[in-house]
Amino acid sequence: MKHFTFIALCLILFTSCQVSEKTANQSSSLSNQTDGSKQLSQVIIKEETGNPNIGITSYTLITDNAEAHRADAEAVMRVKKNFPLAVLTKDRALFERILARNFVFRGGDLLLREDYINSRVQSPGELGFVVQYENMVLQFFGEIAVITYRNV
């Protein structure tokens, strides 16, 4: 059983290494063979934040209509870049623009939108606050956008 597991893992690793990474703004097709739905494309988009404390160098956009979702992707990424900026600058107006009206923070404490904004704006300084994102993927499912990433 150990040998089978090892061989399976090696096969998966070997197969995943064979997939070539596309360069900036080149697209590749990702077809969904199981349910016959629309064909997806994957586009790697280079990104500049203009702030050395917020590290986003690129993200992968996965969509069935790259042209139609490009503006929406830019809007989502603008919010993703502005959130750490709001934390860093303690900008109440920026928090209010970013957070949804029914926002609820679920962490150690449960905070409603206004309480969360107050806690961020009144918190002690965020000296040395730097965020770095890797493996960022933005995918659209109809009207919903899902962004995944790794914080480092």
PDB file of C-alpha atoms in Angstrom:
ATOM      1  CA  MET A   1       0.000   0.000   0.000  1.00  0.00           C
ATOM      2  CA  LYS A   2       2.890   2.358   0.788  1.00  0.00           C
ATOM      3  CA  HIS A   3       4.390   1.717  -2.641  1.00  0.00           C
ATOM      4  CA  PHE A   4       1.069   2.407  -4.359  1.00  0.00           C
ATOM      5  CA  THR A   5       0.670   5.696  -2.460  1.00  0.00           C
ATOM      6  CA  PHE A   6       4.247   6.691  -3.301  1.00  0.00           C
ATOM      7  CA  ILE A   7       3.749   5.864  -6.996  1.00  0.00           C
ATOM      8  CA  ALA A   8       0.448   7.772  -7.078  1.00  0.00           C
ATOM      9  CA  LEU A   9       2.060  10.842  -5.499  1.00  0.00           C
ATOM     10  CA  CYS A  10       4.997  10.673  -7.921  1.00  0.00           C
ATOM     11  CA  LEU A  11       2.610  10.406 -10.862  1.00  0.00           C
ATOM     12  CA  ILE A  12       0.626  13.417  -9.663  1.00  0.00           C
ATOM     13  CA  LEU A  13       3.812  15.416  -9.088  1.00  0.00           C
ATOM     14  CA  PHE A  14       5.231  14.426 -12.480  1.00  0.00           C
ATOM     15  CA  THR A  15       1.976  15.293 -14.254  1.00  0.00           C
ATOM     16  CA  SER A  16       1.691  18.661 -12.522  1.00  0.00           C
ATOM     17  CA  CYS A  17       5.291  19.522 -13.432  1.00  0.00           C
ATOM     18  CA  GLN A  18       4.524  18.901 -17.105  1.00  0.00           C
ATOM     19  CA  VAL A  19       1.990  21.747 -17.213  1.00  0.00           C
ATOM     20  CA  SER A  20       3.789  24.775 -18.573  1.00  0.00           C
ATOM     21  CA  GLU A  21       3.193  28.154 -16.986  1.00  0.00           C
ATOM     22  CA  LYS A  22       1.879  30.814 -19.338  1.00  0.00           C
ATOM     23  CA  THR A  23       3.521  34.214 -19.500  1.00  0.00           C
ATOM     24  CA  ALA A  24       1.800  37.518 -18.774  1.00  0.00           C
ATOM     25  CA  ASN A  25      -1.523  38.013 -20.526  1.00  0.00           C
ATOM     26  CA  GLN A  26      -1.317  34.777 -22.525  1.00  0.00           C
ATOM     27  CA  SER A  27      -4.323  32.546 -22.144  1.00  0.00           C
ATOM     28  CA  SER A  28      -4.807  28.816 -22.081  1.00  0.00           C
ATOM     29  CA  SER A  29      -7.956  26.758 -22.324  1.00  0.00           C
ATOM     30  CA  LEU A  30      -9.369  24.843 -19.396  1.00  0.00           C
ATOM     31  CA  SER A  31     -12.228  22.730 -20.653  1.00  0.00           C
ATOM     32  CA  ASN A  32     -14.701  21.170 -18.288  1.00  0.00           C
ATOM     33  CA  GLN A  33     -15.096  17.647 -19.672  1.00  0.00           C
ATOM     34  CA  THR A  34     -17.510  16.304 -17.057  1.00  0.00           C
ATOM     35  CA  ASP A  35     -20.573  18.489 -17.534  1.00  0.00           C
ATOM     36  CA  GLY A  36     -20.112  20.073 -20.950  1.00  0.00           C
ATOM     37  CA  SER A  37     -20.250  23.618 -19.577  1.00  0.00           C
ATOM     38  CA  LYS A  38     -18.571  26.594 -21.227  1.00  0.00           C
ATOM     39  CA  GLN A  39     -14.872  26.487 -21.901  1.00  0.00           C
ATOM     40  CA  LEU A  40     -12.793  28.443 -19.412  1.00  0.00           C
ATOM     41  CA  SER A  41      -9.680  30.455 -20.099  1.00  0.00           C
ATOM     42  CA  GLN A  42      -6.823  31.211 -17.761  1.00  0.00           C
ATOM     43  CA  VAL A  43      -5.025  34.554 -18.051  1.00  0.00           C
ATOM     44  CA  ILE A  44      -2.029  35.607 -15.963  1.00  0.00           C
ATOM     45  CA  ILE A  45      -2.199  39.340 -15.300  1.00  0.00           C
ATOM     46  CA  LYS A  46       0.765  41.346 -14.023  1.00  0.00           C
ATOM     47  CA  GLU A  47      -0.133  43.737 -11.215  1.00  0.00           C
ATOM     48  CA  GLU A  48       1.449  46.833  -9.644  1.00  0.00           C
ATOM     49  CA  THR A  49       0.251  48.118  -6.289  1.00  0.00           C
ATOM     50  CA  GLY A  50       2.292  51.299  -6.126  1.00  0.00           C
ATOM     51  CA  ASN A  51       2.907  50.573  -2.445  1.00  0.00           C
ATOM     52  CA  PRO A  52       5.932  48.598  -1.216  1.00  0.00           C
ATOM     53  CA  ASN A  53       3.919  47.342   1.794  1.00  0.00           C
ATOM     54  CA  ILE A  54       1.371  45.562  -0.419  1.00  0.00           C
ATOM     55  CA  GLY A  55       2.892  42.777  -2.505  1.00  0.00           C
ATOM     56  CA  ILE A  56       0.821  41.580  -5.423  1.00  0.00           C
ATOM     57  CA  THR A  57       2.919  40.904  -8.525  1.00  0.00           C
ATOM     58  CA  SER A  58       0.386  38.974 -10.588  1.00  0.00           C
ATOM     59  CA  TYR A  59      -2.822  37.010 -10.431  1.00  0.00           C
ATOM     60  CA  THR A  60      -4.500  34.358 -12.549  1.00  0.00           C
ATOM     61  CA  LEU A  61      -7.937  35.174 -13.919  1.00  0.00           C
ATOM     62  CA  ILE A  62     -10.090  32.124 -14.689  1.00  0.00           C
ATOM     63  CA  THR A  63     -13.259  32.873 -16.596  1.00  0.00           C
ATOM     64  CA  ASP A  64     -15.467  31.827 -19.481  1.00  0.00           C
ATOM     65  CA  ASN A  65     -15.358  35.379 -20.898  1.00  0.00           C
ATOM     66  CA  ALA A  66     -12.048  37.174 -20.280  1.00  0.00           C
ATOM     67  CA  GLU A  67     -13.061  40.315 -22.170  1.00  0.00           C
ATOM     68  CA  ALA A  68     -16.312  40.763 -20.231  1.00  0.00           C
ATOM     69  CA  HIS A  69     -14.749  39.995 -16.834  1.00  0.00           C
ATOM     70  CA  ARG A  70     -11.571  42.068 -17.252  1.00  0.00           C
ATOM     71  CA  ALA A  71     -13.128  45.277 -15.834  1.00  0.00           C
ATOM     72  CA  ASP A  72     -14.763  43.321 -12.998  1.00  0.00           C
ATOM     73  CA  ALA A  73     -11.419  41.661 -12.232  1.00  0.00           C
ATOM     74  CA  GLU A  74      -9.745  45.074 -12.023  1.00  0.00           C
ATOM     75  CA  ALA A  75     -12.447  46.275  -9.601  1.00  0.00           C
ATOM     76  CA  VAL A  76     -12.031  43.194  -7.375  1.00  0.00           C
ATOM     77  CA  MET A  77      -8.244  43.624  -7.359  1.00  0.00           C
ATOM     78  CA  ARG A  78      -8.603  47.324  -6.513  1.00  0.00           C
ATOM     79  CA  VAL A  79     -10.555  46.350  -3.377  1.00  0.00           C
ATOM     80  CA  LYS A  80      -7.998  43.630  -2.580  1.00  0.00           C
ATOM     81  CA  LYS A  81      -5.207  46.239  -2.733  1.00  0.00           C
ATOM     82  CA  ASN A  82      -7.164  48.907  -0.843  1.00  0.00           C
ATOM     83  CA  PHE A  83      -8.005  46.757   2.180  1.00  0.00           C
ATOM     84  CA  PRO A  84      -4.424  46.494   3.529  1.00  0.00           C
ATOM     85  CA  LEU A  85      -4.009  50.169   2.659  1.00  0.00           C
ATOM     86  CA  ALA A  86      -7.032  50.979   4.850  1.00  0.00           C
ATOM     87  CA  VAL A  87      -5.511  48.919   7.687  1.00  0.00           C
ATOM     88  CA  LEU A  88      -2.159  50.651   7.290  1.00  0.00           C
ATOM     89  CA  THR A  89      -3.538  54.209   7.103  1.00  0.00           C
ATOM     90  CA  LYS A  90      -6.540  53.682   9.430  1.00  0.00           C
ATOM     91  CA  ASP A  91      -8.685  55.434   6.836  1.00  0.00           C
ATOM     92  CA  ARG A  92     -12.323  55.229   7.993  1.00  0.00           C
ATOM     93  CA  ALA A  93     -13.698  56.425   4.647  1.00  0.00           C
ATOM     94  CA  LEU A  94     -11.733  53.758   2.782  1.00  0.00           C
ATOM     95  CA  PHE A  95     -13.034  51.025   5.127  1.00  0.00           C
ATOM     96  CA  GLU A  96     -16.571  52.309   4.594  1.00  0.00           C
ATOM     97  CA  ARG A  97     -16.167  52.162   0.803  1.00  0.00           C
ATOM     98  CA  ILE A  98     -14.677  48.655   0.885  1.00  0.00           C
ATOM     99  CA  LEU A  99     -16.827  46.790   3.412  1.00  0.00           C
ATOM    100  CA  ALA A 100     -20.351  45.683   2.513  1.00  0.00           C
ATOM    101  CA  ARG A 101     -23.245  47.155   4.494  1.00  0.00           C
ATOM    102  CA  ASN A 102     -23.958  43.768   6.090  1.00  0.00           C
ATOM    103  CA  PHE A 103     -20.269  42.952   6.757  1.00  0.00           C
ATOM    104  CA  VAL A 104     -19.618  40.804   9.837  1.00  0.00           C
ATOM    105  CA  PHE A 105     -16.095  39.991  11.021  1.00  0.00           C
ATOM    106  CA  ARG A 106     -15.796  36.423  12.245  1.00  0.00           C
ATOM    107  CA  GLY A 107     -12.535  35.907  14.066  1.00  0.00           C
ATOM    108  CA  GLY A 108     -11.797  35.593  17.761  1.00  0.00           C
ATOM    109  CA  ASP A 109     -14.628  38.088  18.208  1.00  0.00           C
ATOM    110  CA  LEU A 110     -17.811  38.617  16.224  1.00  0.00           C
ATOM    111  CA  LEU A 111     -17.927  42.253  15.103  1.00  0.00           C
ATOM    112  CA  LEU A 112     -20.516  44.083  13.058  1.00  0.00           C
ATOM    113  CA  ARG A 113     -19.317  46.460  10.341  1.00  0.00           C
ATOM    114  CA  GLU A 114     -19.198  49.661  12.433  1.00  0.00           C
ATOM    115  CA  ASP A 115     -17.533  47.916  15.382  1.00  0.00           C
ATOM    116  CA  TYR A 116     -14.938  46.378  13.072  1.00  0.00           C
ATOM    117  CA  ILE A 117     -14.153  49.740  11.453  1.00  0.00           C
ATOM    118  CA  ASN A 118     -13.848  51.388  14.881  1.00  0.00           C
ATOM    119  CA  SER A 119     -11.508  48.651  16.109  1.00  0.00           C
ATOM    120  CA  ARG A 120      -9.254  49.049  13.048  1.00  0.00           C
ATOM    121  CA  VAL A 121      -9.230  52.851  13.061  1.00  0.00           C
ATOM    122  CA  GLN A 122      -8.569  53.110  16.814  1.00  0.00           C
ATOM    123  CA  SER A 123      -6.025  50.288  17.057  1.00  0.00           C
ATOM    124  CA  PRO A 124      -2.366  51.009  17.839  1.00  0.00           C
ATOM    125  CA  GLY A 125      -0.071  51.593  14.869  1.00  0.00           C
ATOM    126  CA  GLU A 126       0.644  48.859  12.363  1.00  0.00           C
ATOM    127  CA  LEU A 127       4.410  49.467  12.248  1.00  0.00           C
ATOM    128  CA  GLY A 128       6.122  47.194   9.793  1.00  0.00           C
ATOM    129  CA  PHE A 129       2.781  46.133   8.317  1.00  0.00           C
ATOM    130  CA  VAL A 130       3.566  44.372   5.038  1.00  0.00           C
ATOM    131  CA  VAL A 131       1.400  41.936   3.103  1.00  0.00           C
ATOM    132  CA  GLN A 132       2.700  39.639   0.412  1.00  0.00           C
ATOM    133  CA  TYR A 133       0.349  37.515  -1.679  1.00  0.00           C
ATOM    134  CA  GLU A 134       1.302  34.459  -3.742  1.00  0.00           C
ATOM    135  CA  ASN A 135      -0.631  32.041  -5.935  1.00  0.00           C
ATOM    136  CA  MET A 136      -3.464  34.538  -6.315  1.00  0.00           C
ATOM    137  CA  VAL A 137      -6.351  33.240  -8.428  1.00  0.00           C
ATOM    138  CA  LEU A 138      -9.523  35.146  -9.284  1.00  0.00           C
ATOM    139  CA  GLN A 139     -12.367  33.084 -10.710  1.00  0.00           C
ATOM    140  CA  PHE A 140     -15.830  34.173 -11.776  1.00  0.00           C
ATOM    141  CA  PHE A 141     -18.924  32.041 -11.272  1.00  0.00           C
ATOM    142  CA  GLY A 142     -21.672  34.036 -12.943  1.00  0.00           C
ATOM    143  CA  GLU A 143     -22.083  37.204 -10.858  1.00  0.00           C
ATOM    144  CA  ILE A 144     -19.819  35.935  -8.056  1.00  0.00           C
ATOM    145  CA  ALA A 145     -16.048  36.388  -7.935  1.00  0.00           C
ATOM    146  CA  VAL A 146     -13.911  34.151  -5.723  1.00  0.00           C
ATOM    147  CA  ILE A 147     -10.322  35.091  -4.965  1.00  0.00           C
ATOM    148  CA  THR A 148      -7.876  32.668  -3.380  1.00  0.00           C
ATOM    149  CA  TYR A 149      -4.272  33.288  -2.423  1.00  0.00           C
ATOM    150  CA  ARG A 150      -1.500  32.498   0.000  1.00  0.00           C
ATOM    151  CA  ASN A 151      -0.343  35.120   2.515  1.00  0.00           C
ATOM    152  CA  VAL A 152       3.400  34.995   3.104  1.00  0.00           C
TER     153      VAL A 152
END
